Coordinates of C-alpha atoms in Angstrom, one line a residue:
Chain A
X750 CA 216.3 126.4 -99.3
X751 CA 217.5 125.1 -95.8
X752 CA 217.5 127.6 -93.6
X753 CA 220.2 127.1 -90.7
X754 CA 219.0 126.5 -87.1
X755 CA 220.4 129.8 -86.1
X756 CA 217.6 131.2 -88.2
X757 CA 215.1 128.9 -87.4
X758 CA 215.2 129.7 -83.6
X759 CA 215.2 133.6 -83.7
X760 CA 213.0 133.4 -86.5
X761 CA 209.6 130.8 -84.1
X762 CA 211.1 133.2 -81.4
X763 CA 212.3 136.6 -82.2
X764 CA 213.7 138.3 -79.0
X765 CA 213.2 141.8 -78.4
X766 CA 209.2 142.3 -80.8
X767 CA 208.4 145.6 -79.9
X768 CA 208.4 149.4 -79.8
X769 CA 209.8 151.8 -78.1
X770 CA 208.6 155.3 -77.7
X771 CA 210.2 157.3 -80.3
X772 CA 209.4 160.7 -79.3
X773 CA 211.5 160.1 -76.4
X774 CA 214.9 161.4 -76.2
X775 CA 216.5 158.3 -75.1
X776 CA 215.1 155.9 -78.1
X777 CA 216.8 155.8 -81.6
X778 CA 214.9 154.9 -84.4
X779 CA 216.4 153.4 -87.3
X780 CA 214.2 152.8 -90.3
X781 CA 215.2 150.8 -93.4
X782 CA 214.5 148.7 -96.9
X783 CA 211.1 148.9 -98.7
X784 CA 208.0 147.4 -99.3
X785 CA 208.4 146.6 -102.9
X786 CA 212.2 145.4 -102.3
X787 CA 210.2 143.6 -99.8
X788 CA 211.9 144.1 -96.3
X789 CA 211.4 146.7 -93.9
X790 CA 213.4 146.6 -90.9
X791 CA 212.7 148.6 -88.1
X792 CA 214.8 148.8 -85.4
X793 CA 214.8 150.9 -81.6
X794 CA 217.4 151.8 -78.9
X795 CA 217.3 153.6 -76.1
X796 CA 220.6 154.3 -74.5
X797 CA 220.8 156.2 -71.0
X798 CA 223.7 158.6 -69.8
X799 CA 226.5 156.4 -69.5
X800 CA 226.0 156.1 -74.1
X801 CA 225.1 152.6 -73.1
X802 CA 222.7 150.5 -74.8
X803 CA 220.0 149.4 -71.8
X804 CA 216.6 148.2 -74.1
X805 CA 216.4 147.2 -77.5
X806 CA 212.9 146.4 -80.1
X807 CA 212.7 145.4 -84.0
X808 CA 209.8 144.7 -86.1
X809 CA 210.9 143.9 -89.7
X810 CA 208.6 143.4 -93.1
X811 CA 211.0 140.3 -94.4
X812 CA 211.7 136.5 -95.2
X813 CA 213.2 134.3 -92.2
X814 CA 217.5 135.5 -91.9
X815 CA 215.9 138.6 -92.3
X816 CA 213.8 138.3 -89.3
X817 CA 216.6 136.5 -87.5
X818 CA 218.9 138.8 -87.9
X819 CA 217.2 142.2 -86.6
X820 CA 216.3 140.0 -83.9
X821 CA 219.9 138.7 -83.3
X822 CA 221.3 142.8 -83.8
X823 CA 219.0 144.0 -80.9
X824 CA 220.4 140.6 -79.0
X825 CA 224.1 141.8 -79.4
X826 CA 222.4 145.5 -79.2
X827 CA 221.9 145.3 -75.3
X828 CA 224.5 146.4 -73.1
X829 CA 226.6 148.1 -75.4
X830 CA 227.9 151.2 -75.4
X831 CA 226.5 153.2 -78.8
X832 CA 230.7 153.1 -80.0
X833 CA 230.9 149.4 -80.3
X834 CA 227.8 149.8 -81.1
X835 CA 228.3 151.4 -84.6
X836 CA 231.5 148.3 -85.2
X837 CA 228.4 145.8 -85.3
X838 CA 229.5 144.6 -89.5
X839 CA 227.5 143.2 -91.0
X840 CA 229.7 139.3 -92.2
X841 CA 229.7 139.4 -87.6
X842 CA 226.3 138.4 -88.7
X843 CA 226.3 136.8 -91.8
X844 CA 228.6 133.8 -89.9
X845 CA 226.8 133.6 -86.8
X846 CA 223.2 133.0 -88.6
X847 CA 225.2 130.7 -91.2
X848 CA 223.1 133.2 -93.7
X849 CA 223.6 132.1 -97.6
X850 CA 225.1 134.1 -100.1
X851 CA 221.7 136.0 -101.5
X852 CA 220.8 136.7 -98.2
X853 CA 223.4 138.7 -97.1
X854 CA 221.3 141.6 -98.3
X855 CA 219.4 140.7 -95.0
X856 CA 222.3 141.4 -92.9
X857 CA 223.2 144.7 -94.6
X858 CA 219.6 145.6 -93.5
X859 CA 220.4 144.9 -90.0
X860 CA 223.9 146.8 -90.1
X861 CA 222.1 149.6 -92.0
X862 CA 219.2 149.7 -88.7
X863 CA 222.0 149.7 -86.4
X864 CA 223.7 152.8 -87.5
X865 CA 220.3 154.8 -88.5
X866 CA 219.3 153.7 -85.1
X867 CA 221.7 155.2 -83.5
X868 CA 222.4 157.8 -85.3
X869 CA 219.0 158.5 -84.9
X870 CA 220.0 158.9 -81.2
X871 CA 223.5 161.2 -81.6
X872 CA 220.7 163.8 -83.5
X873 CA 218.6 164.1 -81.3
X874 CA 220.8 164.3 -78.8
X875 CA 222.2 167.0 -79.9
X876 CA 226.0 164.7 -81.4
X877 CA 226.7 164.6 -85.5
X878 CA 225.3 162.0 -87.0
X879 CA 228.3 159.5 -87.7
X880 CA 229.1 158.9 -92.0
X881 CA 228.5 154.8 -91.8
X882 CA 231.4 152.6 -93.2
X883 CA 229.5 151.0 -96.3
X884 CA 228.8 147.6 -95.2
X885 CA 230.0 144.4 -97.3
X886 CA 227.5 143.8 -99.9
Chain B
X81 CA 196.8 113.1 -92.2
X82 CA 200.2 113.1 -93.4
X83 CA 202.4 116.4 -93.0
X84 CA 203.2 117.8 -95.0
X85 CA 201.2 118.7 -96.6
X86 CA 201.2 119.2 -100.2
X87 CA 199.2 122.4 -101.9
X88 CA 201.9 123.1 -104.9
X89 CA 200.0 120.9 -107.1
X90 CA 200.6 124.1 -110.7
X91 CA 203.9 123.5 -109.6
X92 CA 203.7 119.4 -109.7
X93 CA 201.1 117.4 -108.9
X94 CA 201.6 113.7 -107.4
X95 CA 201.7 110.6 -110.1
X96 CA 197.7 108.4 -109.4
X97 CA 199.1 105.2 -108.5
X98 CA 196.8 103.6 -111.4
X99 CA 198.9 106.5 -114.3
X100 CA 202.4 104.3 -113.1
X101 CA 200.4 100.3 -112.8
X102 CA 200.2 101.1 -116.6
X103 CA 203.3 102.3 -117.3
X104 CA 206.2 100.0 -115.3
X105 CA 206.2 97.1 -117.6
X106 CA 207.2 99.2 -120.4
X107 CA 210.1 100.2 -118.0
X108 CA 211.4 95.9 -118.6
X109 CA 209.2 93.3 -120.3
X110 CA 208.6 95.4 -122.9
X111 CA 210.8 97.4 -123.2
X112 CA 210.6 98.0 -127.1
X113 CA 212.1 100.9 -129.1
X114 CA 208.4 102.5 -130.8
X115 CA 210.4 102.8 -134.4
X116 CA 211.3 99.0 -134.2
X117 CA 208.4 97.3 -137.0
X118 CA 210.1 94.3 -137.6
X119 CA 209.9 92.8 -134.7
X120 CA 207.2 91.9 -131.9
X121 CA 208.6 94.1 -129.8
X122 CA 208.5 97.2 -131.4
X123 CA 204.8 95.9 -132.1
X124 CA 204.2 96.2 -129.0
X125 CA 205.7 99.3 -128.0
X126 CA 204.4 101.3 -130.7
X127 CA 200.7 99.7 -130.0
X128 CA 201.1 101.6 -127.4
X129 CA 202.1 104.7 -128.0
X130 CA 199.2 104.6 -130.4
X131 CA 196.6 103.3 -127.8
X132 CA 198.0 106.9 -126.0
X133 CA 196.8 109.2 -128.9
X134 CA 194.0 107.6 -128.8
X135 CA 193.5 109.2 -125.0
X136 CA 195.2 111.8 -126.0
X137 CA 193.6 112.8 -128.1
X138 CA 190.1 112.1 -126.8
X139 CA 190.5 114.6 -124.3
X140 CA 191.4 117.5 -126.5
X141 CA 189.2 116.5 -128.7
X142 CA 191.3 116.3 -131.8
X143 CA 192.6 113.5 -134.4
X144 CA 194.9 111.0 -132.9
X145 CA 197.3 111.9 -136.0
X146 CA 197.7 115.7 -134.3
X147 CA 199.8 114.5 -131.4
X148 CA 203.4 115.1 -131.6
X149 CA 204.7 113.4 -128.2
X150 CA 207.5 116.0 -126.4
X151 CA 209.9 115.4 -123.5
X152 CA 207.2 118.6 -121.7
X153 CA 205.6 121.8 -122.4
X154 CA 208.6 123.4 -122.7
X155 CA 209.6 121.6 -125.7
X156 CA 206.2 122.1 -126.7
X157 CA 206.1 126.0 -126.8
X158 CA 209.8 126.3 -128.3
X159 CA 209.0 123.9 -131.0
X160 CA 205.1 125.6 -131.6
X161 CA 206.3 128.6 -131.5
X162 CA 209.8 128.5 -133.1
X163 CA 208.5 126.0 -135.8
X164 CA 205.7 128.6 -136.7
X165 CA 208.0 131.6 -137.1
X166 CA 210.3 128.7 -139.9
X167 CA 207.7 127.5 -141.2
X168 CA 205.7 130.6 -141.9
X169 CA 208.2 133.6 -142.0
X170 CA 207.3 134.6 -145.9
X171 CA 203.8 135.0 -144.5
X172 CA 205.1 137.2 -141.9
X173 CA 207.1 137.9 -138.8
X174 CA 204.4 139.6 -135.9
X175 CA 203.9 137.2 -133.0
X176 CA 201.2 138.6 -130.6
X177 CA 201.5 136.9 -126.8
X178 CA 200.9 138.4 -123.2
X179 CA 202.4 139.4 -119.6
X180 CA 201.7 137.0 -118.4
X181 CA 203.0 134.0 -120.2
X182 CA 205.6 131.5 -118.9
X183 CA 209.3 131.5 -119.3
X184 CA 208.6 129.3 -121.9
X185 CA 207.0 131.8 -123.7
X186 CA 207.9 134.6 -123.5
X187 CA 211.7 133.4 -123.7
X188 CA 211.3 131.9 -126.8
X189 CA 209.7 135.0 -128.3
X190 CA 212.7 136.7 -127.2
X191 CA 214.2 134.7 -128.6
X192 CA 213.0 134.8 -131.9
X193 CA 212.9 138.9 -132.1
X194 CA 217.3 138.3 -131.8
X195 CA 216.5 136.5 -134.9
X196 CA 213.6 139.1 -136.8
X197 CA 210.5 138.3 -135.3
X198 CA 208.5 141.8 -134.7
X199 CA 206.3 140.1 -131.3
X200 CA 204.2 142.3 -129.7
X201 CA 204.0 141.5 -125.4
X202 CA 199.5 142.6 -125.0
X203 CA 199.3 144.0 -121.3
X204 CA 196.5 142.3 -119.1
X205 CA 193.9 143.6 -117.8
X206 CA 194.0 144.2 -113.5
X207 CA 192.0 140.8 -113.0
X208 CA 194.7 138.6 -115.9
X209 CA 193.0 138.6 -118.5
X210 CA 194.0 139.6 -122.1
X211 CA 191.6 142.7 -123.4
X212 CA 190.5 142.1 -126.5
X213 CA 190.2 145.2 -128.4
X214 CA 193.5 145.6 -127.9
X215 CA 194.3 142.5 -129.4
X216 CA 192.2 142.8 -132.1
X217 CA 193.7 146.5 -132.5
X218 CA 197.3 145.2 -132.6
X219 CA 196.7 141.5 -135.4
X220 CA 198.4 143.3 -138.6
X221 CA 198.6 141.3 -142.2
X222 CA 202.3 140.0 -140.3
X223 CA 200.7 138.5 -137.4
X224 CA 201.0 134.2 -138.0
X225 CA 200.4 134.1 -135.0
X226 CA 199.1 134.6 -131.6
X227 CA 200.6 132.8 -128.6
X228 CA 198.1 133.0 -125.4
X229 CA 198.2 130.9 -122.9
X230 CA 194.5 128.7 -121.5
X231 CA 195.2 128.6 -117.8
X232 CA 197.5 131.2 -115.5
X233 CA 199.9 129.1 -113.9
X234 CA 200.5 132.4 -111.0
X235 CA 196.6 132.8 -110.4
X236 CA 195.1 130.3 -112.8
X237 CA 192.6 132.6 -114.4
X238 CA 191.1 131.4 -118.1
X239 CA 191.7 133.6 -120.4
X240 CA 188.6 133.6 -123.9
X241 CA 190.3 131.6 -125.8
X242 CA 187.4 130.8 -128.5
X243 CA 187.6 134.9 -129.3
X244 CA 191.0 135.1 -128.9
X245 CA 191.1 132.4 -131.8
X246 CA 188.2 133.8 -133.6
X247 CA 190.2 136.6 -133.6
X248 CA 193.8 135.6 -135.1
X249 CA 192.0 133.3 -137.7
X250 CA 189.9 136.8 -138.8
X251 CA 193.4 138.2 -139.6
X252 CA 194.7 135.3 -141.0
X253 CA 196.9 133.7 -138.4
X254 CA 197.2 131.2 -135.7
X255 CA 196.7 130.1 -132.4
X256 CA 198.6 128.9 -130.0
X257 CA 197.8 128.6 -126.7
X258 CA 199.8 127.1 -123.6
X259 CA 196.7 125.2 -122.2
X260 CA 199.2 123.3 -120.1
X261 CA 197.7 124.1 -116.7
X262 CA 194.3 123.9 -118.1
X263 CA 194.3 120.5 -119.9
X264 CA 193.1 117.6 -117.4
X265 CA 191.6 120.0 -115.4
X266 CA 188.8 121.8 -116.8
X267 CA 186.6 120.5 -120.6
X268 CA 189.4 121.8 -123.3
X269 CA 188.2 121.0 -127.7
X270 CA 190.5 122.0 -129.9
X271 CA 187.6 121.9 -132.5
X272 CA 185.4 124.1 -130.3
X273 CA 188.0 126.8 -129.0
X274 CA 189.3 127.1 -132.6
X275 CA 193.0 125.5 -131.3
X276 CA 195.9 125.3 -134.0
X277 CA 198.2 124.4 -131.6
X278 CA 198.7 123.2 -128.0
X279 CA 201.3 122.5 -125.5
X280 CA 200.9 121.0 -122.5
X281 CA 202.7 118.7 -119.5
X282 CA 201.8 114.8 -118.6
X283 CA 203.1 116.6 -114.8
X284 CA 201.1 118.5 -114.3
X285 CA 198.0 116.1 -114.3
X286 CA 199.1 113.2 -111.8
X287 CA 201.5 111.6 -114.9
X288 CA 205.3 111.2 -114.7
X289 CA 207.4 113.8 -116.0
X290 CA 209.3 114.2 -118.6
X291 CA 206.3 114.0 -121.4
X292 CA 203.9 115.8 -122.8
X293 CA 202.5 117.2 -125.9
X294 CA 201.7 119.5 -128.6
X295 CA 198.7 119.3 -130.8
X296 CA 199.8 120.2 -134.5
X297 CA 196.0 120.7 -136.3
X298 CA 196.0 119.0 -139.8
X299 CA 192.3 120.3 -141.0
X300 CA 191.0 123.7 -141.5
X301 CA 193.9 124.7 -141.4
X302 CA 196.5 122.0 -142.2
X303 CA 199.3 123.8 -139.7
X304 CA 202.6 122.6 -139.8
X305 CA 206.1 123.2 -137.5
X306 CA 209.6 123.1 -138.3
X307 CA 211.6 120.7 -136.3
X308 CA 213.6 121.6 -134.0
X309 CA 216.0 118.9 -133.1
X310 CA 217.3 117.0 -136.7
X311 CA 217.0 113.2 -136.6
X312 CA 215.5 110.1 -136.9
X313 CA 211.9 112.0 -138.8
X314 CA 210.0 110.6 -135.8
X315 CA 206.4 112.5 -135.0
X316 CA 205.7 112.8 -138.7
X317 CA 209.4 114.5 -139.3
X318 CA 208.0 117.6 -136.5
X319 CA 209.9 115.4 -133.6
X320 CA 213.1 113.2 -133.5
X321 CA 213.7 111.1 -130.9
X322 CA 212.9 107.6 -129.9
X323 CA 209.3 108.4 -128.3
X324 CA 209.7 107.6 -124.4
X325 CA 207.1 104.9 -124.2
X326 CA 207.1 103.9 -121.0
X327 CA 206.4 108.3 -120.4
X328 CA 204.0 108.6 -123.3
X329 CA 202.0 105.6 -121.6
X330 CA 201.6 107.7 -118.9
X331 CA 201.4 110.4 -120.0
X332 CA 197.8 108.5 -122.2
X333 CA 196.7 107.3 -118.4
X334 CA 196.5 109.9 -117.3
X335 CA 194.7 112.3 -119.8
X336 CA 191.9 108.9 -120.0
X337 CA 191.8 108.7 -116.1
X338 CA 191.3 113.1 -116.2
X339 CA 188.9 112.8 -119.3
X340 CA 186.9 110.4 -116.7
X341 CA 187.2 111.3 -114.2
X342 CA 187.1 115.6 -114.4
X343 CA 184.1 117.0 -113.8
X344 CA 183.2 115.8 -110.2
X345 CA 186.9 116.6 -109.4
X346 CA 186.5 120.1 -110.9
X347 CA 183.4 120.9 -108.3
X348 CA 185.3 118.7 -105.3
X349 CA 187.8 120.9 -105.7
X350 CA 186.2 124.8 -106.5
X351 CA 184.0 123.9 -103.8
X352 CA 187.0 123.0 -101.6
X353 CA 189.4 126.4 -102.5
X354 CA 185.7 128.8 -101.7
X355 CA 186.2 127.4 -98.8
X356 CA 189.6 127.9 -98.5
X357 CA 189.4 131.6 -99.9
X358 CA 186.4 132.5 -98.1
X359 CA 188.1 131.8 -95.0
X360 CA 191.7 132.6 -95.6
X361 CA 189.8 136.1 -96.9
X362 CA 188.1 136.8 -93.5
X363 CA 192.3 137.5 -92.9
X364 CA 192.0 142.0 -93.0
X365 CA 193.7 143.1 -96.0
X366 CA 193.3 139.9 -97.4
X367 CA 192.8 140.1 -101.4
X368 CA 192.9 136.8 -103.8
X369 CA 194.3 138.1 -107.3
X370 CA 193.3 137.3 -110.6
X371 CA 189.7 136.9 -112.8
X372 CA 187.1 134.7 -109.7
X373 CA 184.6 133.9 -112.0
X374 CA 186.7 132.4 -115.2
X375 CA 189.7 130.3 -113.7
X376 CA 190.8 126.7 -112.9
X377 CA 188.8 125.3 -109.9
X378 CA 192.0 124.2 -107.5
X379 CA 194.3 127.3 -108.0
X380 CA 193.8 130.5 -105.1
X381 CA 196.1 133.5 -104.8
X382 CA 195.8 135.5 -102.3
X383 CA 198.0 138.4 -101.3
X384 CA 197.7 138.8 -97.3
X385 CA 198.8 143.0 -96.7
X386 CA 202.2 143.8 -95.1
X387 CA 203.4 140.1 -94.3
X388 CA 206.6 138.7 -97.3
X389 CA 205.3 136.1 -98.8
X390 CA 208.5 133.9 -98.5
X391 CA 208.6 134.7 -94.8
X392 CA 205.7 133.7 -94.4
X393 CA 205.5 130.9 -95.6
X394 CA 207.9 129.5 -93.0
X395 CA 205.9 130.4 -90.8
X396 CA 203.4 127.9 -92.5
X397 CA 206.1 124.7 -92.3
X398 CA 203.3 122.4 -92.7
X399 CA 202.2 123.7 -96.1
X400 CA 204.1 123.3 -99.6
X401 CA 202.9 125.3 -101.3
X402 CA 204.1 128.6 -103.4
X403 CA 204.2 132.9 -103.4
X404 CA 205.2 135.6 -105.9
X405 CA 207.9 136.6 -103.6
X406 CA 211.1 137.5 -105.2
X407 CA 213.1 135.9 -102.2
X408 CA 212.4 132.7 -103.2
X409 CA 213.5 133.1 -106.6
X410 CA 217.5 133.7 -106.9
X411 CA 216.4 137.3 -109.1
X412 CA 215.4 139.1 -106.4
X413 CA 211.7 140.6 -108.9
X414 CA 208.7 139.7 -107.8
X415 CA 206.3 138.3 -110.0
X416 CA 206.3 139.5 -113.0
X417 CA 202.6 137.9 -113.8
X418 CA 200.9 139.8 -110.7
X419 CA 203.3 142.6 -111.6
X420 CA 201.5 142.4 -114.6
X421 CA 197.7 142.5 -113.0
X422 CA 198.8 146.5 -111.2
X423 CA 199.8 144.7 -108.4
X424 CA 202.0 147.1 -106.6
X425 CA 205.8 145.4 -105.5
X426 CA 204.8 144.9 -101.6
X427 CA 201.9 143.0 -102.8
X428 CA 203.4 141.1 -105.2
X429 CA 205.6 140.4 -102.7
X430 CA 203.0 139.4 -99.7
X431 CA 201.2 137.1 -102.3
X432 CA 200.8 133.2 -101.6
X433 CA 199.4 130.8 -104.4
X434 CA 197.1 127.6 -102.9
X435 CA 197.1 124.7 -105.2
X436 CA 194.7 122.2 -104.6
X437 CA 195.3 118.2 -106.1
X438 CA 193.2 115.3 -106.5
X439 CA 194.8 114.0 -103.2
X440 CA 193.8 117.1 -101.4
X441 CA 191.1 116.2 -98.5
X442 CA 189.0 118.9 -97.1
X443 CA 190.9 117.7 -93.2
X444 CA 193.9 118.8 -94.8
X445 CA 192.8 122.1 -96.6
X446 CA 191.0 123.1 -93.1
X447 CA 194.6 122.5 -91.0
X448 CA 195.8 124.7 -94.0
X449 CA 193.5 127.7 -93.9
X450 CA 194.2 127.5 -89.3
X451 CA 198.0 127.5 -90.0
X452 CA 198.3 130.4 -92.7
X453 CA 196.1 132.3 -90.3
X454 CA 198.5 131.6 -87.1
X455 CA 201.1 132.4 -90.1
X456 CA 199.9 135.6 -90.8
X457 CA 199.2 137.0 -87.1
X458 CA 202.2 135.7 -86.2
X459 CA 204.3 137.8 -88.6
X460 CA 201.8 140.2 -88.6
X461 CA 203.2 141.8 -85.0
X462 CA 206.7 141.1 -86.2
X463 CA 205.8 143.7 -89.0
X464 CA 206.8 147.7 -88.3
X465 CA 204.4 147.8 -91.9
X466 CA 201.3 146.8 -89.9
X467 CA 201.6 148.3 -87.1
X468 CA 202.3 152.0 -88.9
X469 CA 198.9 150.8 -91.6
X470 CA 197.1 150.3 -88.0
X471 CA 197.9 153.4 -86.6
X472 CA 196.4 155.0 -89.9
X473 CA 200.0 155.8 -91.0
X474 CA 200.3 156.4 -95.3
X475 CA 202.9 154.5 -96.2
X476 CA 202.7 155.2 -99.1
X477 CA 203.8 158.7 -98.5
X478 CA 206.6 157.8 -96.5
X479 CA 210.3 157.8 -98.4
X480 CA 211.9 155.3 -98.3
X481 CA 215.4 154.2 -98.6
X482 CA 215.4 151.7 -101.0
X483 CA 218.1 149.6 -101.5

């Protein structure tokens, strides 16, 4: 199975690889997936006082599509406020990266990671976690 | 050096040009049907098939009358197991195999379970070898067949076939071995090894795809299998269908070349394999899977912990290898062979199989080592698991959200 050019681009030159200080109150961390399943994503956001995401970093254990999905997610997150970020849908990722059906779960994981990171930030700062809608499997 | 480099010789091998040359006339000028007994076109084809039968028999220490040509090892596995089950069902219905067999064996056994067979799937030890004591305790007077592979396709371990055969025979059972990965690579001798039935395939030994064989012993004991295809009664009634003459000629030639060159080739390839393995296991947290003393000379299966196999292969873009990772299959389940060794799922996901072959050069191996190392390092830089490992976090203590 051949990968799309965009997947290859994100895989070869992943954007925003790295680690933010997870103990900071400005940082939300989402860690989703499991090693046994072959995918683990860690997505982190740094949020300013206006609830705008100023930085995003990721690290991913997984296939090329999982790495590309999380790399793309960090690009999309930067500059968004957390309410808009919550609306990112896994199918947008599928479309942008032209993921085949067997790789849709990678986009689901990325969406889960985004929501987990935002909720981690919210809970840290005294807001309620938002019950996420189920992503499209 | 041409890229990409082919290191997947356990999946299939390129044809040896000498094999192709031997086959070519049988596509056009010598096109006859080997079963046409009444004109020269048929005689020429029959002669070629007879010669190929001798070439195959010589490689495995058999008599040429004991070779049944088939379409490949999957068909041979089916014919051997189903054929024995049908032929010997008066005697018993118990079949013993093991969990690391090829799907062609496992799924055939599963099929027979629906038809009344009782099948024991023996677990293997953590090095991939069958536990002989366990086997001995599993055989009953109802056991008609012990089906254990010769060399494993994923990790290359070579089973103690002689001992397994002895155990089977002691209890009056037949011994069948799928030797697809072993024939032509290491010395296989049906007499010395005590083999009653044996499957093999041309395309794993530099021959063409779509042709293989089944060895069926004729003496001590005389073994019979019930045909699984009805028709003209070719191949002593065990496998009907017009013989694939060019393919059979190719199989014969491939066997002859293996017989003449195997010793030297095995020596060269195991040296290259050892070089590859020792150069890659200097990477932290890398593990060789399977027994390293009893194995095929040309295969190395290595897990690089904290990176995922498919992602890794993408970075090894100039290398054609395979992975036990789930992502390479539709099933999303990692390799059942590696899991049978007791490997955790994450290590199974992190495995790469390197399969060297007749045309692999040292320069290619050196290149493969460099690219693999770079790929592992690239992906570890991206891996949250690697970072946690480096921070001393016990990954087993984390509650993962499985999906």
